PDB file of C-alpha atoms and ligand atoms in Angstrom:
ATOM      1  CA  MET A 111     141.031  58.953  55.247  1.00 75.00           C
ATOM      2  CA  THR A 112     140.851  60.363  51.696  1.00 90.00           C
ATOM      3  CA  GLN A 113     140.713  64.124  51.460  1.00 96.00           C
ATOM      4  CA  THR A 114     137.697  65.065  49.350  1.00 98.00           C
ATOM      5  CA  LEU A 115     139.304  68.197  47.836  1.00 98.00           C
ATOM      6  CA  ALA A 116     142.813  66.837  47.197  1.00 98.00           C
ATOM      7  CA  GLY A 117     144.194  68.284  43.955  1.00 97.00           C
ATOM      8  CA  LYS A 118     141.527  70.993  43.797  1.00 98.00           C
ATOM      9  CA  THR A 119     142.147  74.721  43.737  1.00 98.00           C
ATOM     10  CA  GLY A 120     139.773  77.299  45.197  1.00 98.00           C
ATOM     11  CA  LEU A 121     139.386  81.063  45.491  1.00 99.00           C
ATOM     12  CA  VAL A 122     138.037  82.372  48.806  1.00 99.00           C
ATOM     13  CA  VAL A 123     136.592  85.904  48.915  1.00 99.00           C
ATOM     14  CA  GLY A 124     135.185  87.190  52.196  1.00 98.00           C
ATOM     15  CA  ILE A 125     137.605  86.603  55.058  1.00 98.00           C
ATOM     16  CA  ALA A 126     137.702  89.662  57.336  1.00 98.00           C
ATOM     17  CA  ASN A 127     138.806  87.911  60.523  1.00 98.00           C
ATOM     18  CA  GLU A 128     138.553  84.572  62.369  1.00 98.00           C
ATOM     19  CA  HIS A 129     134.822  85.123  62.957  1.00 98.00           C
ATOM     20  CA  SER A 130     134.071  85.274  59.217  1.00 98.00           C
ATOM     21  CA  ILE A 131     131.992  82.530  57.639  1.00 98.00           C
ATOM     22  CA  ALA A 132     134.570  82.506  54.807  1.00 99.00           C
ATOM     23  CA  TRP A 133     137.258  81.622  57.367  1.00 98.00           C
ATOM     24  CA  GLY A 134     135.257  78.608  58.579  1.00 98.00           C
ATOM     25  CA  CYS A 135     134.851  77.528  54.951  1.00 99.00           C
ATOM     26  CA  ALA A 136     138.493  78.120  54.022  1.00 98.00           C
ATOM     27  CA  LYS A 137     139.677  76.009  56.974  1.00 98.00           C
ATOM     28  CA  ALA A 138     137.417  73.155  55.883  1.00 98.00           C
ATOM     29  CA  PHE A 139     138.581  73.433  52.241  1.00 98.00           C
ATOM     30  CA  GLN A 140     142.207  73.299  53.324  1.00 98.00           C
ATOM     31  CA  THR A 141     141.648  70.398  55.721  1.00 98.00           C
ATOM     32  CA  GLU A 142     140.112  68.476  52.812  1.00 98.00           C
ATOM     33  CA  GLY A 143     143.270  69.061  50.750  1.00 98.00           C
ATOM     34  CA  ALA A 144     142.427  72.071  48.561  1.00 98.00           C
ATOM     35  CA  GLU A 145     145.039  74.648  47.596  1.00 98.00           C
ATOM     36  CA  LEU A 146     143.656  78.161  48.102  1.00 98.00           C
ATOM     37  CA  ALA A 147     143.827  81.731  46.859  1.00 98.00           C
ATOM     38  CA  VAL A 148     142.592  84.263  49.418  1.00 99.00           C
ATOM     39  CA  THR A 149     141.663  87.931  49.038  1.00 99.00           C
ATOM     40  CA  TYR A 150     141.412  90.782  51.546  1.00 98.00           C
ATOM     41  CA  LEU A 151     139.322  93.923  51.155  1.00 98.00           C
ATOM     42  CA  ASN A 152     141.992  96.636  51.468  1.00 98.00           C
ATOM     43  CA  ALA A 153     145.148  97.754  53.266  1.00 98.00           C
ATOM     44  CA  LYS A 154     143.221  98.119  56.546  1.00 98.00           C
ATOM     45  CA  ALA A 155     142.005  94.529  56.340  1.00 98.00           C
ATOM     46  CA  GLU A 156     145.307  93.029  55.193  1.00 98.00           C
ATOM     47  CA  PRO A 157     146.992  92.693  58.651  1.00 98.00           C
ATOM     48  CA  HIS A 158     143.938  90.727  59.867  1.00 98.00           C
ATOM     49  CA  VAL A 159     143.580  88.504  56.801  1.00 98.00           C
ATOM     50  CA  ARG A 160     147.161  87.818  55.696  1.00 98.00           C
ATOM     51  CA  PRO A 161     148.133  85.801  58.827  1.00 98.00           C
ATOM     52  CA  LEU A 162     144.982  83.689  58.395  1.00 98.00           C
ATOM     53  CA  ALA A 163     145.756  83.141  54.707  1.00 98.00           C
ATOM     54  CA  GLN A 164     149.301  82.137  55.635  1.00 98.00           C
ATOM     55  CA  GLN A 165     147.901  79.686  58.186  1.00 98.00           C
ATOM     56  CA  LEU A 166     146.029  78.110  55.257  1.00 98.00           C
ATOM     57  CA  ARG A 167     149.265  78.113  53.241  1.00 98.00           C
ATOM     58  CA  ALA A 168     147.394  80.070  50.545  1.00 98.00           C
ATOM     59  CA  SER A 169     149.352  80.207  47.275  1.00 94.00           C
ATOM     60  CA  VAL A 170     147.867  83.543  46.201  1.00 98.00           C
ATOM     61  CA  ILE A 171     147.023  86.417  48.602  1.00 98.00           C
ATOM     62  CA  LEU A 172     145.730  89.581  46.930  1.00 98.00           C
ATOM     63  CA  PRO A 173     143.573  92.652  47.602  1.00 98.00           C
ATOM     64  CA  LEU A 174     140.053  92.669  46.205  1.00 99.00           C
ATOM     65  CA  ASP A 175     137.464  95.361  46.595  1.00 99.00           C
ATOM     66  CA  VAL A 176     134.824  93.957  44.246  1.00 98.00           C
ATOM     67  CA  ARG A 177     133.921  97.485  43.066  1.00 98.00           C
ATOM     68  CA  ASP A 178     137.372  97.701  41.482  1.00 98.00           C
ATOM     69  CA  ASP A 179     137.336  96.016  38.039  1.00 98.00           C
ATOM     70  CA  ALA A 180     141.126  96.057  37.712  1.00 98.00           C
ATOM     71  CA  GLN A 181     141.596  94.278  41.062  1.00 98.00           C
ATOM     72  CA  MET A 182     139.020  91.650  40.101  1.00 98.00           C
ATOM     73  CA  GLU A 183     140.832  90.927  36.821  1.00 98.00           C
ATOM     74  CA  ALA A 184     144.187  90.860  38.606  1.00 98.00           C
ATOM     75  CA  VAL A 185     142.932  88.193  41.032  1.00 98.00           C
ATOM     76  CA  PHE A 186     141.715  85.905  38.236  1.00 98.00           C
ATOM     77  CA  ASN A 187     144.896  86.536  36.218  1.00 98.00           C
ATOM     78  CA  ALA A 188     146.967  85.536  39.260  1.00 98.00           C
ATOM     79  CA  VAL A 189     144.902  82.361  39.691  1.00 98.00           C
ATOM     80  CA  LYS A 190     145.414  81.532  36.003  1.00 98.00           C
ATOM     81  CA  ALA A 191     149.156  82.184  36.236  1.00 98.00           C
ATOM     82  CA  LYS A 192     149.507  80.048  39.381  1.00 98.00           C
ATOM     83  CA  TRP A 193     147.298  77.082  38.562  1.00 98.00           C
ATOM     84  CA  GLY A 194     146.032  77.460  34.984  1.00 98.00           C
ATOM     85  CA  LYS A 195     142.608  76.395  36.286  1.00 98.00           C
ATOM     86  CA  LEU A 196     140.117  76.929  39.105  1.00 98.00           C
ATOM     87  CA  ASP A 197     137.924  74.224  40.642  1.00 98.00           C
ATOM     88  CA  PHE A 198     135.784  76.267  42.999  1.00 99.00           C
ATOM     89  CA  LEU A 199     135.084  79.747  44.257  1.00 98.00           C
ATOM     90  CA  LEU A 200     133.526  80.970  47.501  1.00 99.00           C
ATOM     91  CA  HIS A 201     131.824  84.377  47.520  1.00 99.00           C
ATOM     92  CA  ALA A 202     130.953  85.274  51.117  1.00 99.00           C
ATOM     93  CA  ILE A 203     130.545  89.041  51.104  1.00 98.00           C
ATOM     94  CA  ALA A 204     127.754  91.519  51.663  1.00 98.00           C
ATOM     95  CA  PHE A 205     127.477  95.218  52.303  1.00 98.00           C
ATOM     96  CA  ALA A 206     124.852  97.960  52.572  1.00 98.00           C
ATOM     97  CA  PRO A 207     125.397 101.484  53.932  1.00 98.00           C
ATOM     98  CA  LYS A 208     124.322 101.576  57.584  1.00 97.00           C
ATOM     99  CA  GLU A 209     121.635 104.253  57.191  1.00 97.00           C
ATOM    100  CA  ASP A 210     119.938 102.217  54.445  1.00 98.00           C
ATOM    101  CA  LEU A 211     120.429  98.878  56.215  1.00 97.00           C
ATOM    102  CA  HIS A 212     118.767 100.242  59.339  1.00 97.00           C
ATOM    103  CA  GLY A 213     115.879 101.916  57.554  1.00 97.00           C
ATOM    104  CA  ARG A 214     112.738 100.638  55.840  1.00 98.00           C
ATOM    105  CA  VAL A 215     113.009  99.253  52.310  1.00 98.00           C
ATOM    106  CA  ALA A 216     110.599 102.006  51.311  1.00 98.00           C
ATOM    107  CA  ASP A 217     113.097 104.646  52.441  1.00 98.00           C
ATOM    108  CA  CYS A 218     116.268 103.155  50.899  1.00 98.00           C
ATOM    109  CA  SER A 219     118.345 105.665  48.925  1.00 98.00           C
ATOM    110  CA  ARG A 220     119.155 104.971  45.277  1.00 98.00           C
ATOM    111  CA  GLN A 221     122.882 105.046  46.024  1.00 98.00           C
ATOM    112  CA  GLY A 222     122.488 102.717  49.018  1.00 98.00           C
ATOM    113  CA  PHE A 223     120.502 100.243  46.943  1.00 98.00           C
ATOM    114  CA  LEU A 224     122.995 100.322  44.070  1.00 98.00           C
ATOM    115  CA  THR A 225     125.963  99.880  46.418  1.00 98.00           C
ATOM    116  CA  ALA A 226     124.342  96.957  48.211  1.00 98.00           C
ATOM    117  CA  MET A 227     123.424  95.291  44.896  1.00 98.00           C
ATOM    118  CA  ASP A 228     126.857  95.909  43.397  1.00 99.00           C
ATOM    119  CA  ILE A 229     128.864  94.471  46.296  1.00 99.00           C
ATOM    120  CA  THR A 230     126.497  91.729  47.427  1.00 98.00           C
ATOM    121  CA  CYS A 231     125.033  90.507  44.126  1.00 99.00           C
ATOM    122  CA  TYR A 232     126.679  91.802  40.950  1.00 99.00           C
ATOM    123  CA  SER A 233     130.139  90.853  42.225  1.00 99.00           C
ATOM    124  CA  PHE A 234     129.070  87.198  42.188  1.00 99.00           C
ATOM    125  CA  ILE A 235     127.895  87.483  38.575  1.00 99.00           C
ATOM    126  CA  ARG A 236     131.209  89.107  37.647  1.00 98.00           C
ATOM    127  CA  MET A 237     133.218  86.425  39.434  1.00 98.00           C
ATOM    128  CA  ALA A 238     131.247  83.741  37.606  1.00 98.00           C
ATOM    129  CA  HIS A 239     132.179  85.475  34.332  1.00 98.00           C
ATOM    130  CA  PHE A 240     135.903  85.375  35.128  1.00 98.00           C
ATOM    131  CA  ALA A 241     135.851  81.901  36.689  1.00 98.00           C
ATOM    132  CA  GLU A 242     134.088  80.188  33.754  1.00 98.00           C
ATOM    133  CA  PRO A 243     137.079  80.062  31.360  1.00 98.00           C
ATOM    134  CA  LEU A 244     139.266  78.685  34.179  1.00 98.00           C
ATOM    135  CA  MET A 245     136.824  75.894  35.016  1.00 98.00           C
ATOM    136  CA  THR A 246     137.662  73.819  31.964  1.00 96.00           C
ATOM    137  CA  ALA A 247     137.025  70.551  33.810  1.00 95.00           C
ATOM    138  CA  GLY A 248     133.863  71.865  35.501  1.00 98.00           C
ATOM    139  CA  GLY A 249     133.695  73.476  38.906  1.00 98.00           C
ATOM    140  CA  CYS A 250     131.533  74.993  41.624  1.00 98.00           C
ATOM    141  CA  LEU A 251     130.606  78.600  42.425  1.00 99.00           C
ATOM    142  CA  LEU A 252     129.258  79.017  45.938  1.00 99.00           C
ATOM    143  CA  THR A 253     127.724  82.107  47.536  1.00 99.00           C
ATOM    144  CA  MET A 254     126.103  82.968  50.885  1.00 98.00           C
ATOM    145  CA  SER A 255     122.536  84.123  51.311  1.00 98.00           C
ATOM    146  CA  ASN A 256     120.089  84.455  54.168  1.00 97.00           C
ATOM    147  CA  TYR A 257     116.486  83.415  54.787  1.00 96.00           C
ATOM    148  CA  GLY A 258     115.692  87.144  54.592  1.00 97.00           C
ATOM    149  CA  GLY A 259     116.060  86.734  50.814  1.00 98.00           C
ATOM    150  CA  GLU A 260     113.125  84.260  50.805  1.00 97.00           C
ATOM    151  CA  GLN A 261     110.733  85.682  53.375  1.00 97.00           C
ATOM    152  CA  VAL A 262     110.538  88.886  55.356  1.00 96.00           C
ATOM    153  CA  VAL A 263     112.882  88.767  58.352  1.00 94.00           C
ATOM    154  CA  GLU A 264     112.543  91.650  60.770  1.00 93.00           C
ATOM    155  CA  HIS A 265     115.495  94.087  60.673  1.00 93.00           C
ATOM    156  CA  TYR A 266     116.993  92.474  57.534  1.00 96.00           C
ATOM    157  CA  ASN A 267     115.537  95.399  55.550  1.00 97.00           C
ATOM    158  CA  ILE A 268     117.160  96.202  52.169  1.00 98.00           C
ATOM    159  CA  MET A 269     119.492  93.199  52.398  1.00 98.00           C
ATOM    160  CA  GLY A 270     116.377  91.007  51.899  1.00 98.00           C
ATOM    161  CA  PRO A 271     115.616  92.132  48.311  1.00 98.00           C
ATOM    162  CA  VAL A 272     119.349  92.189  47.562  1.00 98.00           C
ATOM    163  CA  LYS A 273     119.753  88.562  48.662  1.00 98.00           C
ATOM    164  CA  SER A 274     116.640  87.644  46.615  1.00 98.00           C
ATOM    165  CA  ALA A 275     118.440  89.044  43.570  1.00 99.00           C
ATOM    166  CA  LEU A 276     121.548  87.056  44.462  1.00 99.00           C
ATOM    167  CA  GLU A 277     119.522  83.837  44.759  1.00 98.00           C
ATOM    168  CA  GLY A 278     117.806  84.564  41.428  1.00 98.00           C
ATOM    169  CA  SER A 279     121.173  85.159  39.783  1.00 99.00           C
ATOM    170  CA  VAL A 280     122.400  81.798  41.091  1.00 99.00           C
ATOM    171  CA  LYS A 281     119.501  80.007  39.385  1.00 98.00           C
ATOM    172  CA  TYR A 282     120.182  81.681  36.023  1.00 98.00           C
ATOM    173  CA  LEU A 283     123.937  81.119  36.269  1.00 99.00           C
ATOM    174  CA  ALA A 284     123.330  77.450  37.147  1.00 99.00           C
ATOM    175  CA  ALA A 285     121.150  77.077  34.043  1.00 98.00           C
ATOM    176  CA  GLU A 286     123.667  78.827  31.801  1.00 98.00           C
ATOM    177  CA  MET A 287     126.775  77.048  33.057  1.00 98.00           C
ATOM    178  CA  GLY A 288     125.477  73.516  33.589  1.00 98.00           C
ATOM    179  CA  LYS A 289     126.545  72.433  30.123  1.00 97.00           C
ATOM    180  CA  SER A 290     130.145  73.246  31.127  1.00 97.00           C
ATOM    181  CA  HIS A 291     129.677  71.181  34.317  1.00 98.00           C
ATOM    182  CA  ILE A 292     129.948  74.316  36.420  1.00 98.00           C
ATOM    183  CA  ARG A 293     127.636  74.090  39.433  1.00 99.00           C
ATOM    184  CA  VAL A 294     126.305  77.218  41.116  1.00 99.00           C
ATOM    185  CA  ASN A 295     124.922  77.008  44.630  1.00 99.00           C
ATOM    186  CA  VAL A 296     123.799  79.020  47.627  1.00 98.00           C
ATOM    187  CA  LEU A 297     124.418  78.290  51.286  1.00 98.00           C
ATOM    188  CA  SER A 298     121.926  79.976  53.574  1.00 98.00           C
ATOM    189  CA  PRO A 299     123.136  79.849  57.181  1.00 97.00           C
ATOM    190  CA  GLY A 300     121.194  80.827  60.261  1.00 95.00           C
ATOM    191  CA  PRO A 301     122.489  83.771  62.298  1.00 95.00           C
ATOM    192  CA  ILE A 302     126.126  83.753  63.411  1.00 95.00           C
ATOM    193  CA  LEU A 303     127.726  86.728  65.142  1.00 94.00           C
ATOM    194  CA  THR A 304     130.270  88.212  62.708  1.00 96.00           C
ATOM    195  CA  ARG A 305     131.320  91.729  61.801  1.00 95.00           C
ATOM    196  CA  ALA A 306     128.699  91.938  59.027  1.00 95.00           C
ATOM    197  CA  SER A 307     125.806  90.480  61.047  1.00 93.00           C
ATOM    198  CA  GLY A 308     126.714  92.680  64.015  1.00 91.00           C
ATOM    199  CA  GLY A 309     125.790  95.624  61.775  1.00 90.00           C
ATOM    200  CA  LEU A 310     122.130  94.520  61.658  1.00 89.00           C
ATOM    201  CA  ALA A 311     119.814  96.146  64.188  1.00 87.00           C
ATOM    202  CA  ASN A 312     118.714  93.834  67.050  1.00 89.00           C
ATOM    203  CA  PHE A 313     120.929  90.939  65.926  1.00 90.00           C
ATOM    204  CA  GLU A 314     121.244  89.461  69.437  1.00 89.00           C
ATOM    205  CA  GLU A 315     117.460  89.343  69.686  1.00 89.00           C
ATOM    206  CA  LEU A 316     117.293  87.558  66.319  1.00 88.00           C
ATOM    207  CA  LEU A 317     119.793  84.963  67.546  1.00 89.00           C
ATOM    208  CA  ARG A 318     117.678  84.229  70.636  1.00 89.00           C
ATOM    209  CA  GLU A 319     114.457  84.098  68.598  1.00 88.00           C
ATOM    210  CA  VAL A 320     115.928  81.662  66.054  1.00 88.00           C
ATOM    211  CA  GLN A 321     117.244  79.400  68.784  1.00 87.00           C
ATOM    212  CA  ARG A 322     113.814  79.344  70.469  1.00 89.00           C
ATOM    213  CA  LYS A 323     112.002  78.648  67.181  1.00 90.00           C
ATOM    214  CA  SER A 324     114.327  76.154  65.491  1.00 92.00           C
ATOM    215  CA  PRO A 325     113.316  72.463  65.467  1.00 94.00           C
ATOM    216  CA  LEU A 326     116.761  71.467  66.749  1.00 92.00           C
ATOM    217  CA  HIS A 327     116.924  74.150  69.485  1.00 84.00           C
ATOM    218  CA  GLU A 328     120.688  73.997  69.041  1.00 77.00           C
ATOM    219  CA  ALA A 329     123.266  76.355  70.448  1.00 74.00           C
ATOM    220  CA  PRO A 330     124.200  78.955  67.813  1.00 83.00           C
ATOM    221  CA  LEU A 331     125.795  77.701  64.607  1.00 92.00           C
ATOM    222  CA  SER A 332     129.519  78.096  64.167  1.00 96.00           C
ATOM    223  CA  VAL A 333     131.483  79.082  61.075  1.00 98.00           C
ATOM    224  CA  ASP A 334     132.947  75.563  61.168  1.00 98.00           C
ATOM    225  CA  ASP A 335     129.443  74.090  60.780  1.00 97.00           C
ATOM    226  CA  VAL A 336     128.987  76.179  57.641  1.00 98.00           C
ATOM    227  CA  GLY A 337     132.494  75.239  56.490  1.00 98.00           C
ATOM    228  CA  ALA A 338     131.716  71.518  56.648  1.00 98.00           C
ATOM    229  CA  MET A 339     128.707  71.976  54.350  1.00 98.00           C
ATOM    230  CA  ALA A 340     130.623  74.309  52.023  1.00 98.00           C
ATOM    231  CA  ALA A 341     133.419  71.743  51.665  1.00 98.00           C
ATOM    232  CA  PHE A 342     130.848  69.114  50.712  1.00 98.00           C
ATOM    233  CA  LEU A 343     129.133  71.370  48.171  1.00 98.00           C
ATOM    234  CA  VAL A 344     132.364  72.148  46.298  1.00 98.00           C
ATOM    235  CA  SER A 345     133.436  68.484  46.327  1.00 98.00           C
ATOM    236  CA  ASP A 346     132.686  65.854  43.678  1.00 98.00           C
ATOM    237  CA  GLY A 347     130.287  64.265  46.154  1.00 98.00           C
ATOM    238  CA  ALA A 348     127.880  67.114  45.319  1.00 98.00           C
ATOM    239  CA  ARG A 349     128.323  66.714  41.536  1.00 98.00           C
ATOM    240  CA  HIS A 350     124.559  66.468  40.945  1.00 98.00           C
ATOM    241  CA  ILE A 351     123.710  69.527  43.046  1.00 98.00           C
ATOM    242  CA  THR A 352     123.293  72.864  41.267  1.00 98.00           C
ATOM    243  CA  GLY A 353     120.961  75.865  41.481  1.00 98.00           C
ATOM    244  CA  ASN A 354     120.319  74.801  45.057  1.00 98.00           C
ATOM    245  CA  ILE A 355     119.735  76.801  48.225  1.00 98.00           C
ATOM    246  CA  THR A 356     121.021  74.768  51.154  1.00 98.00           C
ATOM    247  CA  PHE A 357     119.766  75.967  54.514  1.00 97.00           C
ATOM    248  CA  ILE A 358     122.078  75.347  57.425  1.00 97.00           C
ATOM    249  CA  ASP A 359     119.879  76.817  60.123  1.00 94.00           C
ATOM    250  CA  CYS A 360     118.789  73.995  62.464  1.00 94.00           C
ATOM    251  CA  GLY A 361     115.569  73.815  60.410  1.00 95.00           C
ATOM    252  CA  THR A 362     114.318  77.314  61.224  1.00 94.00           C
ATOM    253  CA  HIS A 363     113.232  77.897  57.604  1.00 94.00           C
ATOM    254  CA  VAL A 364     110.416  75.334  57.892  1.00 95.00           C
ATOM    255  CA  MET A 365     108.815  77.106  60.861  1.00 91.00           C
ATOM    256  CA  GLY A 366     105.972  79.595  60.290  1.00 76.00           C
TER     257      GLY A 366
HETATM  258  N1  NAD B  10     126.615  86.011  59.889  1.00 51.02           N
HETATM  259  C1  NAD B  10     125.386  85.657  59.604  1.00 51.02           C
HETATM  260  O1  NAD B  10     124.498  85.561  60.462  1.00 51.02           O
HETATM  261  C2  NAD B  10     125.015  85.335  58.176  1.00 51.02           C
HETATM  262  C3  NAD B  10     123.868  84.580  57.918  1.00 51.02           C
HETATM  263  C4  NAD B  10     123.523  84.297  56.594  1.00 51.02           C
HETATM  264  C5  NAD B  10     124.335  84.759  55.571  1.00 51.02           C
HETATM  265  N2  NAD B  10     125.449  85.497  55.854  1.00 51.02           N
HETATM  266  C6  NAD B  10     126.263  85.970  54.728  1.00 51.02           C
HETATM  267  O2  NAD B  10     127.570  85.443  54.839  1.00 51.02           O
HETATM  268  C7  NAD B  10     128.461  86.282  54.103  1.00 51.02           C
HETATM  269  C8  NAD B  10     129.690  86.558  54.941  1.00 51.02           C
HETATM  270  O3  NAD B  10     129.385  87.409  56.031  1.00 51.02           O
HETATM  271  P1  NAD B  10     129.937  87.168  57.504  1.00 51.02           P
HETATM  272  O4  NAD B  10     128.746  87.064  58.379  1.00 51.02           O
HETATM  273  O5  NAD B  10     130.960  86.113  57.511  1.00 51.02           O
HETATM  274  O6  NAD B  10     130.582  88.600  57.870  1.00 51.02           O
HETATM  275  P2  NAD B  10     132.075  89.175  57.692  1.00 51.02           P
HETATM  276  O7  NAD B  10     131.975  90.601  58.101  1.00 51.02           O
HETATM  277  O8  NAD B  10     133.066  88.342  58.379  1.00 51.02           O
HETATM  278  O9  NAD B  10     132.303  89.060  56.120  1.00 51.02           O
HETATM  279  C9  NAD B  10     131.795  89.992  55.209  1.00 51.02           C
HETATM  280  C10 NAD B  10     132.891  90.204  54.177  1.00 51.02           C
HETATM  281  O10 NAD B  10     132.435  91.081  53.137  1.00 51.02           O
HETATM  282  C11 NAD B  10     133.600  91.751  52.693  1.00 51.02           C
HETATM  283  N3  NAD B  10     133.277  92.914  51.873  1.00 51.02           N
HETATM  284  C12 NAD B  10     132.462  93.967  52.154  1.00 51.02           C
HETATM  285  N4  NAD B  10     132.513  94.862  51.151  1.00 51.02           N
HETATM  286  C13 NAD B  10     133.363  94.351  50.210  1.00 51.02           C
HETATM  287  C14 NAD B  10     133.854  94.796  48.947  1.00 51.02           C
HETATM  288  N5  NAD B  10     133.489  95.983  48.446  1.00 51.02           N
HETATM  289  N6  NAD B  10     134.722  94.014  48.251  1.00 51.02           N
HETATM  290  C15 NAD B  10     135.132  92.835  48.752  1.00 51.02           C
HETATM  291  N7  NAD B  10     134.715  92.349  49.947  1.00 51.02           N
HETATM  292  C16 NAD B  10     133.854  93.117  50.662  1.00 51.02           C
HETATM  293  C17 NAD B  10     134.288  92.134  53.996  1.00 51.02           C
HETATM  294  O11 NAD B  10     135.643  92.498  53.745  1.00 51.02           O
HETATM  295  C18 NAD B  10     134.159  90.843  54.765  1.00 51.02           C
HETATM  296  O12 NAD B  10     135.264  90.007  54.535  1.00 51.02           O
HETATM  297  C19 NAD B  10     127.645  87.515  53.705  1.00 51.02           C
HETATM  298  O13 NAD B  10     127.177  87.338  52.375  1.00 51.02           O
HETATM  299  C20 NAD B  10     126.468  87.466  54.657  1.00 51.02           C
HETATM  300  O14 NAD B  10     125.325  88.116  54.151  1.00 51.02           O
HETATM  301  C21 NAD B  10     125.817  85.791  57.131  1.00 51.02           C
END
């Protein structure tokens, strides 16, 4: 069978371990024939991420804390040096300080808000800026959001407004970059137990509630389910899809 991403190159940002949504996506990209560049957060994360990146036969493996401008430039310079182009990029990261994430939006500190916006939202805008000149033949920028960016989800707290800003940024980037055939999309998965989601208060309860409410009443989603959709969205099969929010949540978003 033809591999849908054969000959394509992609940058994957967001693998922490084998539970990460970015790992599910990266596996699907590689299975479909893409050559990958993979980043890890810092020296502490490297021993967990490097073996996974090697499993993917990633051509570029570099550190990236998105708050560090020099590291961000170094990653895109390495991609340019290796391939001279980039076909797609996955941004699957989020962060808010615990005390702000667990409190009410009304009580969020200025620093907590700015940190959450910087890491979760602005980093995607910055990556789009650096990816654009490498996407000379068009491309796809893909990020991860959550239904909590659309409607109020209990315990999602400050990450809700931050994801709303991310989704808004995607729409504006899609409008700006369409003429260069660069597509910009959001995947919005239902709850999956990962390191980041485990940091939300009452996450297990949310998982049970979503399963009870969802039209499909499916067992919890896996990162591989998200990966399959991500691989489609970055492929040429999705060439008419941009500015889109794709829910992969067993239909929960249509329920009141
Ligand atoms: N797990 C879920 O239920 C769920 C549902 C919907 C959306 N999402 C979104 O999916 C994305 C991936 O999260 P996940 O659930 O796979 O968790 P995860 O913990 O596996 O991944 C989060 C990643 O963010 C990275 N990160 C944090 N701060 C960073 C920084 N300063 N610079 C660079 N990277 C940084 C971490 O290193 C990690 O790789 C997030 O955007 C999250 O909001 C998750």
